[in-house]
PDB file of C-alpha atoms in Angstrom:
ATOM      1  CA  MET A 300      -0.187   0.223   0.012  1.00  0.00           C
ATOM      2  CA  ASN A 301       1.524   3.692  -0.939  1.00  0.00           C
ATOM      3  CA  SER A 302       0.413   6.561   0.605  1.00  0.00           C
ATOM      4  CA  ASP A 303       2.101  10.029   1.604  1.00  0.00           C
ATOM      5  CA  SER A 304       3.043   8.708   4.555  1.00  0.00           C
ATOM      6  CA  ASP A 305       5.234   6.362   2.966  1.00  0.00           C
ATOM      7  CA  LEU A 306       7.086   8.648   0.671  1.00  0.00           C
ATOM      8  CA  GLN A 307      10.581   9.136   1.830  1.00  0.00           C
ATOM      9  CA  ILE A 308      13.259  10.934   0.126  1.00  0.00           C
ATOM     10  CA  ALA A 309      16.513   8.361  -0.645  1.00  0.00           C
ATOM     11  CA  GLY A 310      19.874  10.454   0.341  1.00  0.00           C
ATOM     12  CA  ASP A 311      20.120  14.437   1.082  1.00  0.00           C
ATOM     13  CA  ILE A 312      17.821  16.458  -1.323  1.00  0.00           C
ATOM     14  CA  LEU A 313      20.829  19.689  -1.071  1.00  0.00           C
ATOM     15  CA  GLU A 314      22.849  17.272  -2.978  1.00  0.00           C
ATOM     16  CA  VAL A 315      20.635  17.580  -5.915  1.00  0.00           C
ATOM     17  CA  PRO A 316      21.254  21.392  -6.507  1.00  0.00           C
ATOM     18  CA  HIS A 317      18.810  21.244  -9.503  1.00  0.00           C
ATOM     19  CA  LEU A 318      15.894  20.451  -7.871  1.00  0.00           C
ATOM     20  CA  LEU A 319      16.058  23.538  -5.613  1.00  0.00           C
ATOM     21  CA  GLN A 320      14.568  26.481  -6.208  1.00  0.00           C
ATOM     22  CA  PRO A 321      17.110  29.686  -6.194  1.00  0.00           C
ATOM     23  CA  ALA A 322      16.813  32.002  -3.152  1.00  0.00           C
ATOM     24  CA  ARG A 323      15.327  35.432  -4.377  1.00  0.00           C
ATOM     25  CA  GLU A 324      17.519  38.301  -4.075  1.00  0.00           C
ATOM     26  CA  HIS A 325      13.873  40.239  -3.305  1.00  0.00           C
ATOM     27  CA  PRO A 326      11.012  38.917  -2.283  1.00  0.00           C
ATOM     28  CA  ALA A 327       7.863  38.550  -4.264  1.00  0.00           C
ATOM     29  CA  THR A 328       5.034  36.961  -2.718  1.00  0.00           C
ATOM     30  CA  VAL A 329       3.591  37.589   0.581  1.00  0.00           C
ATOM     31  CA  ALA A 330       5.246  34.586   2.280  1.00  0.00           C
ATOM     32  CA  GLU A 331       8.295  36.021   1.215  1.00  0.00           C
ATOM     33  CA  PHE A 332       7.685  39.168   2.407  1.00  0.00           C
ATOM     34  CA  VAL A 333       6.522  37.761   6.076  1.00  0.00           C
ATOM     35  CA  GLY A 334      10.155  35.560   5.782  1.00  0.00           C
ATOM     36  CA  LEU A 335      11.802  38.800   5.369  1.00  0.00           C
ATOM     37  CA  ALA A 336      10.107  40.302   8.181  1.00  0.00           C
ATOM     38  CA  ARG A 337      10.943  37.685  10.038  1.00  0.00           C
ATOM     39  CA  ALA A 338      14.790  37.300   8.942  1.00  0.00           C
ATOM     40  CA  VAL A 339      15.102  41.399  10.051  1.00  0.00           C
ATOM     41  CA  ALA A 340      12.982  40.835  13.546  1.00  0.00           C
ATOM     42  CA  ALA A 341      15.358  38.207  14.615  1.00  0.00           C
ATOM     43  CA  ASP A 342      18.968  39.888  13.712  1.00  0.00           C
ATOM     44  CA  ARG A 343      18.923  42.604  16.060  1.00  0.00           C
ATOM     45  CA  SER A 344      22.050  43.877  14.718  1.00  0.00           C
ATOM     46  CA  GLN A 345      19.622  44.962  11.536  1.00  0.00           C
ATOM     47  CA  TRP A 346      17.557  47.704  13.495  1.00  0.00           C
ATOM     48  CA  GLU A 347      18.459  48.089  17.379  1.00  0.00           C
ATOM     49  CA  HIS A 348      21.389  50.272  16.913  1.00  0.00           C
ATOM     50  CA  LEU A 349      19.085  52.764  14.784  1.00  0.00           C
ATOM     51  CA  VAL A 350      16.226  53.017  17.049  1.00  0.00           C
ATOM     52  CA  GLU A 351      15.418  56.705  18.979  1.00  0.00           C
ATOM     53  CA  TYR A 352      12.371  57.612  20.876  1.00  0.00           C
ATOM     54  CA  ASP A 353      10.791  60.961  20.284  1.00  0.00           C
ATOM     55  CA  ALA A 354       7.763  62.080  22.747  1.00  0.00           C
ATOM     56  CA  THR A 355       6.827  64.581  19.949  1.00  0.00           C
ATOM     57  CA  SER A 356       6.078  62.170  16.770  1.00  0.00           C
ATOM     58  CA  ARG A 357       6.824  58.854  15.957  1.00  0.00           C
ATOM     59  CA  TRP A 358       9.705  57.733  15.110  1.00  0.00           C
ATOM     60  CA  TYR A 359      10.567  56.306  11.998  1.00  0.00           C
ATOM     61  CA  HIS A 360      13.529  55.175   9.648  1.00  0.00           C
ATOM     62  CA  ARG A 361      13.271  53.364   6.152  1.00  0.00           C
ATOM     63  CA  LEU A 362      15.948  50.344   6.851  1.00  0.00           C
ATOM     64  CA  ARG A 363      15.834  49.006   3.134  1.00  0.00           C
ATOM     65  CA  GLN A 364      14.167  49.284   0.277  1.00  0.00           C
ATOM     66  CA  GLY A 365      14.387  46.842  -3.185  1.00  0.00           C
ATOM     67  CA  PRO A 366      12.346  46.481  -6.174  1.00  0.00           C
ATOM     68  CA  GLY A 367       8.742  47.828  -5.352  1.00  0.00           C
ATOM     69  CA  TYR A 368       8.907  47.662  -1.545  1.00  0.00           C
ATOM     70  CA  GLU A 369       9.976  49.390   1.269  1.00  0.00           C
ATOM     71  CA  VAL A 370      10.623  48.105   5.145  1.00  0.00           C
ATOM     72  CA  TRP A 371      10.417  50.647   7.921  1.00  0.00           C
ATOM     73  CA  LEU A 372      11.178  50.997  11.240  1.00  0.00           C
ATOM     74  CA  LEU A 373       9.200  52.579  13.911  1.00  0.00           C
ATOM     75  CA  SER A 374       9.233  53.520  17.601  1.00  0.00           C
ATOM     76  CA  TRP A 375       6.319  54.375  19.440  1.00  0.00           C
ATOM     77  CA  VAL A 376       6.501  56.076  23.106  1.00  0.00           C
ATOM     78  CA  PRO A 377       3.429  55.559  25.334  1.00  0.00           C
ATOM     79  CA  GLY A 378       0.080  57.246  24.239  1.00  0.00           C
ATOM     80  CA  GLN A 379       1.521  57.599  20.388  1.00  0.00           C
ATOM     81  CA  GLY A 380      -0.373  56.499  18.018  1.00  0.00           C
ATOM     82  CA  SER A 381      -1.072  56.527  14.071  1.00  0.00           C
ATOM     83  CA  GLY A 382      -4.732  57.821  13.487  1.00  0.00           C
ATOM     84  CA  LEU A 383      -7.384  55.942  11.745  1.00  0.00           C
ATOM     85  CA  HIS A 384      -5.707  55.456   8.068  1.00  0.00           C
ATOM     86  CA  ASP A 385      -5.129  52.893   5.402  1.00  0.00           C
ATOM     87  CA  HIS A 386      -1.868  52.193   3.195  1.00  0.00           C
ATOM     88  CA  GLY A 387      -3.569  53.564  -0.450  1.00  0.00           C
ATOM     89  CA  ARG A 388      -2.708  51.055  -2.780  1.00  0.00           C
ATOM     90  CA  SER A 389       0.416  49.343  -0.602  1.00  0.00           C
ATOM     91  CA  SER A 390      -0.329  45.864   0.998  1.00  0.00           C
ATOM     92  CA  GLY A 391       1.664  45.232   3.995  1.00  0.00           C
ATOM     93  CA  VAL A 392       2.986  43.283   6.846  1.00  0.00           C
ATOM     94  CA  LEU A 393       3.396  44.777  10.250  1.00  0.00           C
ATOM     95  CA  THR A 394       5.829  42.835  12.443  1.00  0.00           C
ATOM     96  CA  LEU A 395       6.420  44.501  16.499  1.00  0.00           C
ATOM     97  CA  LEU A 396       9.820  43.879  17.528  1.00  0.00           C
ATOM     98  CA  GLN A 397       9.389  44.476  20.603  1.00  0.00           C
ATOM     99  CA  GLY A 398       6.856  46.119  23.590  1.00  0.00           C
ATOM    100  CA  GLU A 399       3.057  46.063  22.947  1.00  0.00           C
ATOM    101  CA  LEU A 400       0.820  47.713  20.501  1.00  0.00           C
ATOM    102  CA  THR A 401      -3.113  48.050  20.313  1.00  0.00           C
ATOM    103  CA  GLU A 402      -4.654  47.525  16.402  1.00  0.00           C
ATOM    104  CA  ARG A 403      -8.249  49.529  16.276  1.00  0.00           C
ATOM    105  CA  THR A 404     -10.228  48.041  13.106  1.00  0.00           C
ATOM    106  CA  GLU A 405     -14.341  48.313  12.538  1.00  0.00           C
ATOM    107  CA  ARG A 406     -14.194  44.993  13.819  1.00  0.00           C
ATOM    108  CA  GLY A 407     -12.838  45.581  17.224  1.00  0.00           C
ATOM    109  CA  THR A 408      -9.513  45.889  19.359  1.00  0.00           C
ATOM    110  CA  ARG A 409      -6.647  43.343  19.037  1.00  0.00           C
ATOM    111  CA  ALA A 410      -3.489  43.570  21.330  1.00  0.00           C
ATOM    112  CA  LEU A 411      -0.102  42.794  19.710  1.00  0.00           C
ATOM    113  CA  GLY A 412       3.032  41.542  21.307  1.00  0.00           C
ATOM    114  CA  ALA A 413       6.438  41.161  20.473  1.00  0.00           C
ATOM    115  CA  GLY A 414       6.745  38.627  17.433  1.00  0.00           C
ATOM    116  CA  ALA A 415       3.051  39.208  16.470  1.00  0.00           C
ATOM    117  CA  GLN A 416       2.735  39.747  12.634  1.00  0.00           C
ATOM    118  CA  ARG A 417      -0.278  41.186  10.736  1.00  0.00           C
ATOM    119  CA  VAL A 418      -0.537  41.193   6.814  1.00  0.00           C
ATOM    120  CA  PHE A 419      -3.098  43.456   5.040  1.00  0.00           C
ATOM    121  CA  ALA A 420      -4.351  44.279   1.757  1.00  0.00           C
ATOM    122  CA  PRO A 421      -4.744  47.375  -0.035  1.00  0.00           C
ATOM    123  CA  GLY A 422      -7.640  49.798   1.358  1.00  0.00           C
ATOM    124  CA  TYR A 423      -6.899  47.859   4.868  1.00  0.00           C
ATOM    125  CA  VAL A 424      -8.049  50.695   7.531  1.00  0.00           C
ATOM    126  CA  HIS A 425      -6.860  50.443  11.087  1.00  0.00           C
ATOM    127  CA  GLU A 426      -5.143  52.535  13.823  1.00  0.00           C
ATOM    128  CA  VAL A 427      -2.247  51.704  15.590  1.00  0.00           C
ATOM    129  CA  VAL A 428      -1.764  52.807  19.560  1.00  0.00           C
ATOM    130  CA  ASN A 429       0.998  52.497  21.730  1.00  0.00           C
ATOM    131  CA  ASP A 430      -1.477  52.235  25.239  1.00  0.00           C
ATOM    132  CA  SER A 431       1.053  50.540  27.281  1.00  0.00           C
ATOM    133  CA  LEU A 432       3.718  51.851  30.088  1.00  0.00           C
ATOM    134  CA  GLU A 433       6.454  50.987  27.706  1.00  0.00           C
ATOM    135  CA  PRO A 434       8.106  51.976  24.460  1.00  0.00           C
ATOM    136  CA  ALA A 435       7.491  49.894  21.727  1.00  0.00           C
ATOM    137  CA  VAL A 436       9.527  49.266  18.201  1.00  0.00           C
ATOM    138  CA  SER A 437       7.624  47.640  14.792  1.00  0.00           C
ATOM    139  CA  LEU A 438       9.030  46.852  11.181  1.00  0.00           C
ATOM    140  CA  HIS A 439       6.471  47.533   8.783  1.00  0.00           C
ATOM    141  CA  ILE A 440       6.831  46.285   5.064  1.00  0.00           C
ATOM    142  CA  TYR A 441       4.858  47.564   1.976  1.00  0.00           C
ATOM    143  CA  TYR A 442       4.161  46.789  -1.369  1.00  0.00           C
ATOM    144  CA  PRO A 443       4.415  48.761  -3.510  1.00  0.00           C
ATOM    145  CA  GLY A 444       6.304  51.227  -1.538  1.00  0.00           C
ATOM    146  CA  LEU A 445       4.217  53.721   0.574  1.00  0.00           C
ATOM    147  CA  THR A 446       3.119  56.498  -0.935  1.00  0.00           C
ATOM    148  CA  GLU A 447       0.114  57.714   0.619  1.00  0.00           C
ATOM    149  CA  MET A 448      -1.426  57.401   4.057  1.00  0.00           C
ATOM    150  CA  PRO A 449      -5.257  58.658   3.954  1.00  0.00           C
ATOM    151  CA  MET A 450      -6.409  59.667   6.962  1.00  0.00           C
ATOM    152  CA  HIS A 451      -9.756  58.397   8.226  1.00  0.00           C
ATOM    153  CA  SER A 452     -12.432  59.539  10.704  1.00  0.00           C
ATOM    154  CA  ALA A 453     -14.252  57.045  12.693  1.00  0.00           C
ATOM    155  CA  GLN A 454     -17.524  57.485  11.174  1.00  0.00           C
ATOM    156  CA  CYS A 455     -16.275  56.496   7.625  1.00  0.00           C
ATOM    157  CA  ALA A 456     -13.802  53.840   8.880  1.00  0.00           C
ATOM    158  CA  ALA A 457     -16.642  51.157   8.226  1.00  0.00           C
ATOM    159  CA  SER A 458     -17.692  52.226   4.777  1.00  0.00           C
ATOM    160  CA  VAL A 459     -14.156  52.546   3.312  1.00  0.00           C
ATOM    161  CA  ALA A 460     -12.672  49.079   3.761  1.00  0.00           C
ATOM    162  CA  PRO A 461     -13.417  46.009   5.464  1.00  0.00           C
ATOM    163  CA  ASP A 462     -11.348  43.951   7.483  1.00  0.00           C
ATOM    164  CA  ALA A 463      -8.995  42.943   5.077  1.00  0.00           C
ATOM    165  CA  ALA A 464      -6.038  41.823   7.372  1.00  0.00           C
ATOM    166  CA  GLU A 465      -5.129  38.472   8.763  1.00  0.00           C
ATOM    167  CA  ASP A 466      -2.609  37.265  11.834  1.00  0.00           C
ATOM    168  CA  VAL A 467       0.418  35.598  10.373  1.00  0.00           C
ATOM    169  CA  VAL A 468       1.732  34.807  13.708  1.00  0.00           C
ATOM    170  CA  THR A 469       2.023  35.630  16.860  1.00  0.00           C
ATOM    171  CA  ALA A 470       4.814  34.192  19.749  1.00  0.00           C
TER     172      ALA A 470
END
């Protein structure tokens, strides 16, 4: 009897290079953007020394860019928030590197802890706020690169875009 559980690979697949997909220099799929965010998050030496905290406005720094995408590092002191907004025609991956943030949408409120990831489509309306007593740091990848961030009033949030985000991982 043959089944999927009977399938075994003889030898080391890494010894058969023609079967391996070459690593892409730049991500092209949602999964690859999520993977990029996880890789950057795991390597604190790429971002930790860059973080600054500004009590008067949210601090942000473009960490890198590639063909059609940007990677941003943001810090949030207690009480800072983004306001209700969308990202225009850009999709995104939000990854919390340290601290806690709260995401608010028309469907409710979600607490995000370090390691949490959210993937969202163009037109996704949300607000991100640091409701905690400690600073937070987040990583944002936008594809295509962020060219607009329309702000919304609370009254129009429900009619602008459905909740089109999904959790990827919460650590």
